[in-house]
């Protein structure tokens, strides 16, 4: 009986079995694969070794004690951001010693009320022998200064050294006794600084801002009298004669300007161009107890007259001085002077008027230059309080967010229409006859010039309004009414039985041009109205002047934008009209004449394009060679245009202008995106100056390019079904975009826009390093000054804002997308 157990057949002749199967049925790993892995490991080893060499990886620097100390110091500073300011006061603890020893025992040093105490060992010593000062009860980490105070008729302090307080609140410092020998006890003092007040018990702290040695109130005295007087002691400085002084508010507006030794014109400072009012008297010659004063009756400084010398009345109304009808003065003014032995000055105004933001600027009467600025009122703060760095950080982080908001808004407005030009599915089938394209190219520069000239005429005609409320409003109503009547005549509400004649159509076209011109004039009138309204709002809304400034800016932007839009509309209108003319030519002209006209117009259009490119090259490189920048580009452009015309006529097909626009738009967007905003802002800083405006412009330009690319890619990925359905109805290109494209792209457009705002907030912190405003400018300044605690506050603010923006944008995407 045959064995039924299956056996593996021997390989037939010619069959090769180079690898023996393993027990589990898999082939053994090839030695080539192992070799490839080994080679890959060796290549990676060489690459990373080269990377270490190029990046200067050095573990010796990491282990350096000096660098570790610097690192720890920076990290500790970053962990304690400068957000709160405590005013500091000196805490002095003293102990008596004898130099030299005379057998007397000094009185034991009492402890400070807050618990700090020091002991001296020994309590007496000969000059050159050591003293050891030991302290307890101090704040850990504080710095203690040890001084020797000898017996003297003068206030003499001899510093002996400093010591840091240990974690247990103690310190110890040794020094040699100075050669100050006397039999009386002398003192050793330990001086440290402590915080003033606490958040539960904030303390008012006075700062002598004007350095006159006394505390000056921020307001004039309150009383029932119509005039209140502010007595000001001048600090020590050289008052020049002839000279003068201005009274300036917080907006650098000059309130009063007087002089002695003759009138003069200020040549520097906030008073530049202003002429002083000479008091006619010499305040330097008055004796002690006398002064130069304003007397008489009036409502302002100009109504009074300077007299004197007379007995001083600093702090009260001058003798013989009164107001008209008992009304208080509307502004502050100088009321009394004395520059002799007593150097005082009096400011007068309404009862209780504030002088907290008022300064005095002294001028040299010989050349009109300013030489001394004095703040009138002293500064009174609460301790503790938010630090100046915290307030600056808050101001800059708000500026950063608003900068990013403006950049995102402008970039979005520009990117939305541009994105359709960079969408291939929309531009692929945009074709026009060559003659239409040539006529449009020729018409564009003509339309630009016509638009610019029209805006100039419109701007000159607005001069009849005299830029006041009444005439501007009347002009706006008249222009609007005229435009409405012309439009109503051009587009009658009822359908006409017969088609309009050629003459009537011509009149209606002229009427439309008239409407456009009236709109131009009305735009300038609106700009003037906005500027007037903004100025009125600035005066009315004192606490929110930025609202008025915003309205003024809108008016100025409108005025600047009118010529731009006028030229663009003119170019577009003439290009469309020229294209219509091309269609009429195709319909009514013979084939031969059409081909000849197409060839000639294409050559002219190509020459214009070449001359435009040459003009741009000449502007950048200043070649100053008409042949190279005008003649040669024109010839090359004409030849290229004629070549395209011949090619299109031979194939009897229209020119695919859509793809040309698509590739040009994509190339432009890619080029702009490749330039970092940090580089762009350098150019804008030169143009508009250092500040957030330059940063907003740089971010807006980069945002436009980035969003246009993202938007266009979204348009390219839309469903083609709705697009084909709308096109099948015979809809125009604009109707196709509105009804088939826009409904599909609104959610992703919103998502991309919010995400870009998030990006702009983070990028705006970087462009400040190049002068683009925002918190980056402040961060760079503090880092350069090695003020790491201040920089930590800016880093914390950036982290909070970025995290908040991420949370807000995610919630908005969930809500609207």
Short mmCIF file of C-alpha atoms in Angstrom, two decimals, residues 39-363:
data_model
loop_
_atom_site.label_atom_id
_atom_site.label_comp_id
_atom_site.label_asym_id
_atom_site.label_seq_id
_atom_site.Cartn_x
_atom_site.Cartn_y
_atom_site.Cartn_z
CA UNK A 39 24.56 52.22 4.88
CA UNK A 40 21.54 54.36 5.88
CA UNK A 41 22.71 54.36 9.49
CA UNK A 42 26.22 55.40 8.45
CA UNK A 43 24.85 58.18 6.22
CA UNK A 44 22.62 59.45 9.04
CA UNK A 45 25.60 59.36 11.40
CA UNK A 46 27.69 61.44 9.00
CA UNK A 47 24.85 63.91 8.39
CA UNK A 48 24.19 64.49 12.09
CA UNK A 49 27.91 64.74 12.81
CA UNK A 50 28.12 67.45 10.16
CA UNK A 51 25.03 69.16 11.65
CA UNK A 52 26.66 69.20 15.10
CA UNK A 53 29.78 70.74 13.60
CA UNK A 54 27.84 73.45 11.72
CA UNK A 55 25.76 74.35 14.78
CA UNK A 56 28.79 74.53 17.10
CA UNK A 57 27.41 72.10 19.67
CA UNK A 58 29.65 72.48 22.72
CA UNK A 59 28.94 70.77 26.03
CA UNK A 60 31.83 72.62 27.65
CA UNK A 61 29.86 75.86 27.46
CA UNK A 62 26.82 74.16 29.01
CA UNK A 63 28.91 73.03 31.98
CA UNK A 64 30.52 76.44 32.51
CA UNK A 65 29.69 77.75 36.00
CA UNK A 66 29.66 81.34 34.78
CA UNK A 67 27.12 80.58 32.09
CA UNK A 68 25.02 78.54 34.50
CA UNK A 69 24.92 81.45 36.94
CA UNK A 70 23.84 83.80 34.15
CA UNK A 71 21.20 81.31 33.01
CA UNK A 72 19.81 80.88 36.51
CA UNK A 73 19.72 84.64 37.00
CA UNK A 74 17.78 85.11 33.77
CA UNK A 75 15.36 82.27 34.54
CA UNK A 76 14.67 83.66 38.00
CA UNK A 77 14.07 87.10 36.49
CA UNK A 78 11.70 85.65 33.90
CA UNK A 79 9.82 83.86 36.68
CA UNK A 80 9.19 87.21 38.41
CA UNK A 81 7.67 89.49 35.74
CA UNK A 82 7.72 93.20 36.50
CA UNK A 83 4.00 93.78 37.02
CA UNK A 84 3.77 95.49 40.42
CA UNK A 85 5.74 98.44 41.80
CA UNK A 86 6.32 99.02 45.48
CA UNK A 87 7.80 102.31 46.58
CA UNK A 88 10.77 101.70 48.82
CA UNK A 89 11.92 103.39 51.99
CA UNK A 90 15.17 103.09 53.91
CA UNK A 91 15.14 101.04 57.10
CA UNK A 92 18.08 102.09 59.26
CA UNK A 93 19.23 100.13 62.31
CA UNK A 94 22.13 101.64 64.32
CA UNK A 95 24.50 100.54 67.06
CA UNK A 96 27.15 102.54 68.99
CA UNK A 97 30.88 101.71 68.98
CA UNK A 98 34.04 103.38 70.25
CA UNK A 99 37.16 104.14 68.21
CA UNK A 100 39.51 103.67 70.00
CA UNK A 101 38.54 101.74 73.12
CA UNK A 102 38.31 103.91 76.24
CA UNK A 103 36.83 101.45 78.73
CA UNK A 104 33.25 102.69 78.24
CA UNK A 105 30.51 100.30 77.18
CA UNK A 106 28.20 101.52 74.39
CA UNK A 107 24.45 101.40 74.81
CA UNK A 108 22.96 98.16 73.37
CA UNK A 109 21.31 98.69 69.97
CA UNK A 110 17.52 98.47 70.08
CA UNK A 111 15.68 96.39 67.48
CA UNK A 112 13.68 98.13 64.78
CA UNK A 113 9.88 98.17 65.14
CA UNK A 114 9.70 95.60 62.34
CA UNK A 115 12.08 93.22 64.17
CA UNK A 116 15.45 93.89 62.49
CA UNK A 117 18.43 94.10 64.87
CA UNK A 118 22.23 94.24 64.61
CA UNK A 119 25.07 93.40 66.98
CA UNK A 120 28.67 94.62 66.77
CA UNK A 121 31.64 92.53 67.80
CA UNK A 122 33.76 93.90 69.39
CA UNK A 123 32.03 97.06 70.57
CA UNK A 124 35.30 99.03 70.41
CA UNK A 125 38.45 98.86 68.30
CA UNK A 126 41.54 100.81 67.39
CA UNK A 127 41.80 102.23 63.84
CA UNK A 128 42.53 99.35 61.44
CA UNK A 129 41.18 96.65 63.74
CA UNK A 130 38.15 94.66 62.53
CA UNK A 131 34.49 95.13 63.38
CA UNK A 132 32.00 92.37 62.62
CA UNK A 133 28.37 93.38 62.08
CA UNK A 134 25.76 90.64 62.46
CA UNK A 135 22.11 91.20 61.66
CA UNK A 136 18.92 89.20 62.18
CA UNK A 137 15.24 89.50 61.34
CA UNK A 138 15.82 90.74 57.79
CA UNK A 139 13.96 89.69 54.65
CA UNK A 140 15.77 86.82 52.91
CA UNK A 141 17.51 87.92 49.73
CA UNK A 142 17.59 91.60 50.70
CA UNK A 143 20.75 93.69 50.25
CA UNK A 144 22.10 95.42 53.39
CA UNK A 145 24.50 98.37 53.23
CA UNK A 146 26.76 98.91 56.27
CA UNK A 147 27.98 102.45 56.99
CA UNK A 148 30.22 104.00 59.63
CA UNK A 149 28.87 107.34 60.90
CA UNK A 150 31.64 109.31 62.66
CA UNK A 151 31.16 112.17 65.07
CA UNK A 152 31.28 115.33 62.94
CA UNK A 153 29.73 118.74 62.50
CA UNK A 154 28.72 117.62 59.03
CA UNK A 155 26.52 114.76 57.80
CA UNK A 156 29.28 112.28 56.93
CA UNK A 157 28.63 108.63 56.10
CA UNK A 158 31.49 106.24 55.33
CA UNK A 159 30.27 103.15 53.38
CA UNK A 160 31.95 99.93 54.53
CA UNK A 161 30.36 97.30 52.30
CA UNK A 162 27.24 95.37 51.36
CA UNK A 163 25.94 91.93 52.27
CA UNK A 164 23.08 89.72 51.08
CA UNK A 165 20.64 88.40 53.66
CA UNK A 166 20.63 84.60 54.01
CA UNK A 167 17.54 82.39 53.91
CA UNK A 168 17.27 82.52 57.73
CA UNK A 169 17.12 86.35 57.70
CA UNK A 170 20.69 86.91 58.96
CA UNK A 171 23.77 88.56 57.52
CA UNK A 172 27.34 89.16 58.60
CA UNK A 173 29.92 91.69 57.39
CA UNK A 174 33.43 92.52 58.65
CA UNK A 175 35.43 95.70 58.00
CA UNK A 176 38.36 97.58 59.50
CA UNK A 177 37.66 100.48 61.85
CA UNK A 178 38.36 103.81 60.09
CA UNK A 179 40.80 106.35 61.51
CA UNK A 180 38.14 108.48 63.19
CA UNK A 181 39.31 108.71 66.80
CA UNK A 182 37.19 110.34 69.48
CA UNK A 183 36.09 109.65 72.99
CA UNK A 184 32.41 109.93 72.11
CA UNK A 185 30.37 106.97 70.86
CA UNK A 186 30.12 106.68 67.08
CA UNK A 187 27.60 104.71 65.06
CA UNK A 188 27.50 101.79 62.69
CA UNK A 189 24.29 101.63 60.70
CA UNK A 190 22.77 98.86 58.62
CA UNK A 191 20.57 100.24 55.85
CA UNK A 192 18.12 98.19 53.83
CA UNK A 193 15.03 99.03 51.85
CA UNK A 194 11.52 97.80 52.57
CA UNK A 195 8.28 97.97 50.64
CA UNK A 196 5.87 100.77 51.44
CA UNK A 197 2.27 99.67 51.96
CA UNK A 198 0.47 96.53 50.88
CA UNK A 199 -2.51 95.62 48.73
CA UNK A 200 -4.73 95.69 51.81
CA UNK A 201 -3.23 98.94 53.01
CA UNK A 202 -2.08 101.05 50.10
CA UNK A 203 -0.11 104.16 51.02
CA UNK A 204 0.13 107.46 49.16
CA UNK A 205 3.72 108.25 48.17
CA UNK A 206 4.85 111.71 47.07
CA UNK A 207 7.51 112.17 44.39
CA UNK A 208 9.13 115.58 44.05
CA UNK A 209 8.79 115.64 40.27
CA UNK A 210 9.85 119.26 39.82
CA UNK A 211 12.67 119.05 42.40
CA UNK A 212 11.68 122.23 44.25
CA UNK A 213 11.68 120.53 47.66
CA UNK A 214 7.99 120.96 48.50
CA UNK A 215 4.88 119.01 47.65
CA UNK A 216 2.86 120.77 44.95
CA UNK A 217 -0.85 119.99 44.67
CA UNK A 218 -2.35 118.83 41.35
CA UNK A 219 -5.18 121.41 41.47
CA UNK A 220 -5.65 125.09 42.06
CA UNK A 221 -7.22 125.95 45.44
CA UNK A 222 -11.00 125.66 45.60
CA UNK A 223 -12.83 128.75 46.78
CA UNK A 224 -15.82 130.95 46.03
CA UNK A 225 -13.62 133.54 44.30
CA UNK A 226 -13.69 133.53 40.48
CA UNK A 227 -9.86 133.51 40.32
CA UNK A 228 -7.71 130.96 42.13
CA UNK A 229 -3.92 131.37 42.47
CA UNK A 230 -1.30 128.61 42.52
CA UNK A 231 1.93 129.50 44.37
CA UNK A 232 4.92 127.73 42.80
CA UNK A 233 8.48 127.72 44.16
CA UNK A 234 10.97 127.43 41.32
CA UNK A 235 13.76 124.83 41.67
CA UNK A 236 17.41 125.86 41.42
CA UNK A 237 18.46 126.65 37.85
CA UNK A 238 19.80 129.62 35.90
CA UNK A 239 16.91 131.76 34.63
CA UNK A 240 18.09 133.64 31.57
CA UNK A 241 17.40 137.25 30.70
CA UNK A 242 16.13 138.23 28.19
CA UNK A 243 13.91 135.21 28.27
CA UNK A 244 10.42 133.86 28.53
CA UNK A 245 8.26 131.01 29.73
CA UNK A 246 5.30 129.11 28.28
CA UNK A 247 2.51 127.28 30.04
CA UNK A 248 1.84 124.03 28.15
CA UNK A 249 -0.92 121.42 28.58
CA UNK A 250 -0.62 117.64 28.19
CA UNK A 251 -1.18 117.90 24.41
CA UNK A 252 1.72 120.36 24.03
CA UNK A 253 -0.68 123.22 23.39
CA UNK A 254 0.67 126.57 24.58
CA UNK A 255 -1.73 128.15 27.07
CA UNK A 256 0.24 131.32 27.91
CA UNK A 257 3.56 132.77 26.72
CA UNK A 258 5.18 135.72 28.50
CA UNK A 259 8.68 137.18 28.33
CA UNK A 260 10.92 139.73 30.04
CA UNK A 261 13.52 141.88 28.30
CA UNK A 262 11.46 142.17 25.07
CA UNK A 263 9.27 140.02 22.86
CA UNK A 264 10.75 137.21 20.74
CA UNK A 265 9.67 134.28 18.59
CA UNK A 266 10.19 130.76 19.91
CA UNK A 267 12.34 128.67 17.58
CA UNK A 268 12.15 125.27 19.28
CA UNK A 269 9.73 123.18 21.31
CA UNK A 270 5.95 123.37 21.43
CA UNK A 271 6.02 127.17 21.15
CA UNK A 272 7.82 127.17 17.80
CA UNK A 273 6.63 130.11 15.71
CA UNK A 274 4.75 131.80 18.59
CA UNK A 275 5.62 135.33 19.70
CA UNK A 276 5.81 136.08 23.41
CA UNK A 277 3.89 138.77 25.26
CA UNK A 278 6.42 141.08 26.95
CA UNK A 279 5.54 142.00 30.54
CA UNK A 280 7.56 145.25 30.24
CA UNK A 281 9.10 144.87 33.71
CA UNK A 282 12.19 143.20 35.13
CA UNK A 283 11.33 140.43 37.63
CA UNK A 284 15.03 140.07 38.58
CA UNK A 285 15.23 143.50 40.25
CA UNK A 286 12.44 143.06 42.79
CA UNK A 287 13.44 142.96 46.43
CA UNK A 288 12.45 140.31 48.93
CA UNK A 289 8.72 140.63 49.67
CA UNK A 290 7.91 142.30 46.32
CA UNK A 291 6.85 140.90 42.94
CA UNK A 292 5.59 141.77 39.44
CA UNK A 293 1.81 141.23 39.20
CA UNK A 294 -1.18 141.35 36.88
CA UNK A 295 -3.87 143.83 37.87
CA UNK A 296 -7.04 145.25 36.38
CA UNK A 297 -10.29 143.68 35.29
CA UNK A 298 -10.79 141.07 32.61
CA UNK A 299 -11.54 137.47 31.72
CA UNK A 300 -8.14 136.40 30.32
CA UNK A 301 -4.45 137.20 30.78
CA UNK A 302 -4.50 139.63 27.84
CA UNK A 303 -7.15 141.74 29.62
CA UNK A 304 -4.92 142.46 32.62
CA UNK A 305 -1.75 144.59 32.78
CA UNK A 306 1.58 143.95 34.48
CA UNK A 307 2.52 146.33 37.31
CA UNK A 308 5.03 146.42 40.12
CA UNK A 309 7.05 145.96 42.06
CA UNK A 310 4.31 145.53 44.67
CA UNK A 311 4.00 143.52 47.89
CA UNK A 312 3.78 139.82 47.09
CA UNK A 313 0.43 138.06 47.05
CA UNK A 314 1.51 134.58 46.00
CA UNK A 315 -1.34 132.13 46.52
CA UNK A 316 -4.12 134.73 46.42
CA UNK A 317 -5.71 137.18 43.99
CA UNK A 318 -3.56 140.27 43.35
CA UNK A 319 -4.55 143.68 44.69
CA UNK A 320 -6.79 145.50 42.23
CA UNK A 321 -7.47 142.35 40.16
CA UNK A 322 -11.04 141.33 39.34
CA UNK A 323 -12.97 139.53 36.61
CA UNK A 324 -15.68 140.76 34.28
CA UNK A 325 -19.16 139.96 35.62
CA UNK A 326 -17.57 137.65 38.18
CA UNK A 327 -16.88 134.94 35.55
CA UNK A 328 -13.92 132.63 36.07
CA UNK A 329 -11.10 132.66 33.48
CA UNK A 330 -11.41 130.01 30.81
CA UNK A 331 -7.70 129.08 30.77
CA UNK A 332 -4.67 129.17 33.05
CA UNK A 333 -2.22 132.08 32.90
CA UNK A 334 0.85 133.50 34.63
CA UNK A 335 -0.22 135.97 37.31
CA UNK A 336 2.82 136.93 39.40
CA UNK A 337 6.64 136.74 39.13
CA UNK A 338 9.64 137.23 41.38
CA UNK A 339 13.12 136.13 40.22
CA UNK A 340 15.22 138.06 42.72
CA UNK A 341 16.09 136.65 46.14
CA UNK A 342 12.75 134.87 46.16
CA UNK A 343 12.28 132.73 43.04
CA UNK A 344 8.55 132.23 42.79
CA UNK A 345 5.93 132.15 40.08
CA UNK A 346 2.14 132.19 40.31
CA UNK A 347 -0.35 130.50 37.99
CA UNK A 348 -3.97 131.64 38.08
CA UNK A 349 -7.19 130.25 36.70
CA UNK A 350 -10.62 129.02 37.64
CA UNK A 351 -11.18 127.70 41.15
CA UNK A 352 -10.19 124.03 41.40
CA UNK A 353 -8.69 123.89 37.88
CA UNK A 354 -6.21 121.06 37.43
CA UNK A 355 -2.51 121.57 36.77
CA UNK A 356 -1.61 117.88 36.99
CA UNK A 357 -0.63 117.70 33.31
CA UNK A 358 0.67 121.23 32.91
CA UNK A 359 4.33 122.13 32.37
CA UNK A 360 6.39 125.28 32.13
CA UNK A 361 9.03 125.66 29.41
CA UNK A 362 11.67 128.38 29.80
CA UNK A 363 13.17 130.00 26.67
#
